[in-house]
Short mmCIF file of C-alpha atoms in Angstrom, two decimals:
data_model
loop_
_atom_site.label_atom_id
_atom_site.label_comp_id
_atom_site.label_asym_id
_atom_site.label_seq_id
_atom_site.Cartn_x
_atom_site.Cartn_y
_atom_site.Cartn_z
CA MET A 1 83.21 104.23 135.70
CA THR A 2 81.27 101.56 133.77
CA LYS A 3 81.25 97.91 134.70
CA ASN A 4 83.24 97.11 131.41
CA SER A 5 85.74 99.86 132.65
CA VAL A 6 86.10 98.40 136.07
CA LYS A 7 86.44 94.91 134.71
CA ASN A 8 89.18 95.99 132.27
CA PHE A 9 91.13 97.55 135.02
CA VAL A 10 90.77 95.31 137.91
CA ILE A 11 91.32 92.05 136.11
CA PRO A 12 94.89 92.94 134.63
CA PHE A 13 95.81 94.85 137.92
CA THR A 14 95.25 92.00 140.25
CA ILE A 15 97.24 89.63 137.86
CA CYS A 16 100.19 92.10 137.97
CA VAL A 17 100.02 92.19 141.78
CA PHE A 18 100.09 88.51 142.21
CA SER A 19 102.68 87.98 139.47
CA ALA A 20 104.90 90.34 141.63
CA LEU A 21 104.42 88.66 144.86
CA ALA A 22 105.40 85.42 143.05
CA LEU A 23 108.62 86.73 141.65
CA TYR A 24 109.48 88.72 144.74
CA PRO A 25 108.38 86.65 147.78
CA ASP A 26 110.50 88.97 150.24
CA SER A 27 109.19 92.31 148.87
CA SER A 28 107.17 94.34 150.90
CA LEU A 29 103.88 94.51 148.74
CA ASP A 30 101.22 94.02 150.88
CA PRO A 31 98.09 92.36 148.89
CA GLU A 32 95.75 94.38 151.51
CA ILE A 33 96.71 97.51 150.12
CA TYR A 34 95.33 96.50 146.56
CA SER A 35 92.00 95.25 148.06
CA THR A 36 88.92 95.52 145.56
CA GLU A 37 86.38 96.44 148.41
CA GLY A 38 84.02 98.82 147.26
CA LEU A 39 84.23 98.33 143.76
CA GLU A 40 81.23 97.11 141.80
CA LEU A 41 82.03 93.72 140.67
CA ASN A 42 78.73 92.10 139.78
CA TYR A 43 78.90 90.33 136.46
CA ASN A 44 76.14 88.04 136.82
CA ILE A 45 74.57 86.89 133.58
CA SER A 46 70.65 87.52 132.94
CA GLU A 47 68.20 84.82 134.50
CA GLU A 48 66.95 84.42 131.02
CA LEU A 49 70.23 83.83 129.47
CA ALA A 50 71.00 81.39 132.43
CA MET A 51 67.92 79.44 131.91
CA ALA A 52 68.35 79.57 128.19
CA ASN A 53 71.86 77.94 128.72
CA GLN A 54 70.51 75.57 131.10
CA ASP A 55 67.81 74.36 128.54
CA GLN A 56 70.30 74.03 125.94
CA PHE A 57 72.41 71.82 128.10
CA ILE A 58 69.80 69.57 129.22
CA GLU A 59 68.50 69.11 125.88
CA HIS A 60 71.62 68.32 124.36
CA SER A 61 72.72 65.82 127.11
CA ILE A 62 69.19 64.12 127.71
CA PHE A 63 69.22 62.37 124.38
CA THR A 64 72.02 60.25 124.35
CA PRO A 65 72.28 57.56 122.82
CA HIS A 66 70.50 59.37 119.79
CA LEU A 67 67.27 57.48 119.59
CA GLY A 68 66.24 59.04 116.25
CA LYS A 69 62.76 58.31 115.12
CA SER A 70 62.25 55.08 116.89
CA PHE A 71 59.46 54.55 119.37
CA GLU A 72 61.87 55.20 122.22
CA GLY A 73 62.60 58.17 120.57
CA PHE A 74 59.04 59.18 120.37
CA LYS A 75 58.50 58.46 124.08
CA GLU A 76 61.59 60.42 125.44
CA ALA A 77 60.97 63.44 122.97
CA LEU A 78 57.53 63.75 124.22
CA ALA A 79 58.62 63.21 128.02
CA PHE A 80 61.20 65.92 127.56
CA LYS A 81 58.74 68.29 126.39
CA GLU A 82 56.18 67.17 129.09
CA SER A 83 58.50 67.12 132.29
CA ARG A 84 62.17 67.23 131.10
CA GLY A 85 61.77 63.52 131.76
CA ASN A 86 61.37 63.69 135.42
CA TYR A 87 59.29 60.86 136.67
CA PHE A 88 58.62 62.61 140.28
CA THR A 89 57.44 66.03 139.20
CA VAL A 90 53.90 67.46 139.55
CA ASN A 91 53.03 70.54 137.59
CA THR A 92 50.96 73.59 138.82
CA LEU A 93 47.65 71.90 137.42
CA GLY A 94 48.24 68.63 139.18
CA TYR A 95 49.50 66.79 136.21
CA LEU A 96 51.89 63.82 137.10
CA GLY A 97 54.96 62.21 136.24
CA LYS A 98 57.20 61.86 133.35
CA TYR A 99 54.54 62.15 130.91
CA GLN A 100 52.12 64.31 132.92
CA PHE A 101 49.04 62.42 133.27
CA GLY A 102 45.85 63.87 134.65
CA SER A 103 44.01 61.87 137.44
CA GLU A 104 40.88 61.41 135.01
CA THR A 105 43.02 59.66 132.28
CA LEU A 106 44.85 57.43 134.83
CA LYS A 107 41.30 56.17 135.77
CA LEU A 108 40.49 55.30 131.84
CA ILE A 109 43.39 52.87 132.06
CA GLY A 110 42.94 51.55 135.31
CA ILE A 111 44.90 53.54 137.64
CA TYR A 112 43.15 55.04 140.84
CA THR A 113 46.03 55.71 143.23
CA PRO A 114 48.17 58.77 141.90
CA ASN A 115 50.67 58.74 144.51
CA GLN A 116 51.45 55.34 143.75
CA PHE A 117 51.82 56.19 140.25
CA LEU A 118 53.94 59.20 140.90
CA TYR A 119 56.60 57.20 142.71
CA ASN A 120 56.44 54.11 140.34
CA PRO A 121 58.53 54.69 137.02
CA GLU A 122 57.74 51.21 135.60
CA LEU A 123 53.89 51.98 136.13
CA GLN A 124 54.28 55.32 134.27
CA GLU A 125 56.04 53.68 131.52
CA LYS A 126 53.22 51.06 130.92
CA ALA A 127 50.76 53.80 131.50
CA PHE A 128 52.12 55.87 128.64
CA VAL A 129 51.75 52.71 126.23
CA ALA A 130 48.21 51.70 127.51
CA ASN A 131 46.96 55.29 127.07
CA ALA A 132 48.67 55.39 123.52
CA GLU A 133 46.95 52.07 122.62
CA ARG A 134 43.58 53.44 123.83
CA ASN A 135 43.95 56.71 121.84
CA LYS A 136 44.95 54.85 118.83
CA TRP A 137 41.85 52.88 118.89
CA VAL A 138 39.57 56.02 119.43
CA LEU A 139 41.50 57.58 116.40
CA ARG A 140 41.92 54.58 114.11
CA LYS A 141 39.61 55.98 111.54
CA ASP A 142 41.12 59.21 111.58
CA ILE A 143 44.59 57.99 111.22
CA LYS A 144 43.58 55.77 108.18
CA ARG A 145 41.62 59.04 106.58
CA PHE A 146 44.11 61.82 107.46
CA GLU A 147 47.85 60.30 107.55
CA GLY A 148 49.89 61.89 104.83
CA GLN A 149 47.72 64.84 104.24
CA HIS A 150 48.66 68.48 104.82
CA ILE A 151 46.47 70.41 107.33
CA SER A 152 47.08 73.75 108.54
CA GLY A 153 50.64 73.60 106.75
CA ILE A 154 51.77 70.46 108.58
CA LYS A 155 52.06 66.72 107.39
CA VAL A 156 49.73 64.53 109.27
CA THR A 157 51.25 61.37 110.80
CA GLU A 158 50.40 58.74 113.07
CA SER A 159 52.90 59.85 115.75
CA GLY A 160 51.84 63.40 115.41
CA ILE A 161 48.16 62.36 115.98
CA LEU A 162 49.24 60.26 119.09
CA ALA A 163 51.21 62.84 120.58
CA ALA A 164 48.33 65.57 120.15
CA ALA A 165 46.02 62.89 121.63
CA HIS A 166 48.31 62.64 124.79
CA LEU A 167 48.18 66.48 125.31
CA ALA A 168 44.44 67.24 124.43
CA GLY A 169 42.63 63.93 124.17
CA PRO A 170 41.65 62.03 121.35
CA GLY A 171 38.26 63.96 120.89
CA ASN A 172 40.12 67.30 120.46
CA VAL A 173 42.60 65.77 117.85
CA LYS A 174 39.32 64.73 115.90
CA LYS A 175 37.92 68.18 116.04
CA PHE A 176 41.21 69.57 114.48
CA LEU A 177 41.60 67.03 111.77
CA ARG A 178 37.76 67.24 110.96
CA SER A 179 37.85 70.96 110.86
CA HIS A 180 41.10 71.12 108.65
CA GLY A 181 42.81 72.77 111.42
CA GLY A 182 39.93 75.45 112.46
CA ASN A 183 39.60 73.94 115.85
CA ASN A 184 43.10 74.10 117.30
CA LEU A 185 42.82 73.50 121.33
CA SER A 186 45.60 74.79 123.39
CA ASP A 187 46.53 73.76 127.01
CA ALA A 188 47.02 76.02 129.81
CA TYR A 189 50.63 76.67 128.99
CA GLY A 190 50.14 77.31 125.36
CA SER A 191 50.82 74.15 123.62
CA SER A 192 48.59 73.44 120.74
CA VAL A 193 47.12 70.40 118.96
CA ARG A 194 48.65 71.59 115.65
CA TYR A 195 52.00 72.16 117.62
CA TYR A 196 52.34 68.63 118.90
CA MET A 197 51.36 67.22 115.40
CA LYS A 198 54.06 69.23 114.05
CA LYS A 199 56.71 68.57 116.72
CA PHE A 200 56.16 65.04 116.95
CA SER A 201 55.68 63.83 113.38
CA GLY A 202 57.30 61.16 111.42
CA TYR A 203 58.22 58.61 114.55
CA ASP A 204 57.62 54.96 114.26
CA THR A 205 54.85 54.38 116.62
CA SER A 206 53.44 50.87 114.73
CA MET A 207 54.32 48.99 117.82
CA ILE A 208 51.23 50.66 119.23
CA LYS A 209 48.36 48.38 118.55
CA PRO A 210 44.72 49.88 118.90
CA ASP A 211 42.85 48.78 122.03
CA LYS A 212 39.68 50.00 123.30
CA LYS A 213 40.07 48.44 126.60
CA ALA A 214 43.69 48.94 127.17
CA LYS A 215 44.75 48.83 130.98
CA VAL A 216 47.80 48.76 132.76
CA THR A 217 48.83 45.83 134.76
CA LEU A 218 52.08 45.22 136.95
#
């Protein structure tokens, strides 16, 4: 008998038994007689489907209220891609926090204590802004030159450039732009400069001011 056949038989049968017990409380019906012991009743959904449903639930619930294309929307969308917005996570390569910073990048913006960084959400938020300010300074000429152009099938925007710089560093974004998409670096998990430039295009990042010496202070 197939699982579907068992399911179609057991569920209606069980309903009938308990309906009879409710209608005739003094009857001699014995629920033990109608045990499902020994029947294969495993209806678990696949792990892939469960994860897909969980991801869909998290994705729909995390962006409330709707932040649109604001700078806050940019930060939260990028954080969701990096860590599902978890301040206290460390990935398999040792990248830290909500925005998945590497220790060398943290040093560039004045943070030398990764453990302190990991457990301090305020520090992480300031680090994101400082790093974006530094990247915007490094890429200022490329933003001016390439913004609005179409490269490798995508429209280049400032927010896309900054997101890609967060992923791969400003140097690799320069290589992508100046090779017109020919040099498209991917990280260890398969995310590429092009993918980030497309996924995070069109956000308002005008509040980020280019700053060569951007540092984090509390």
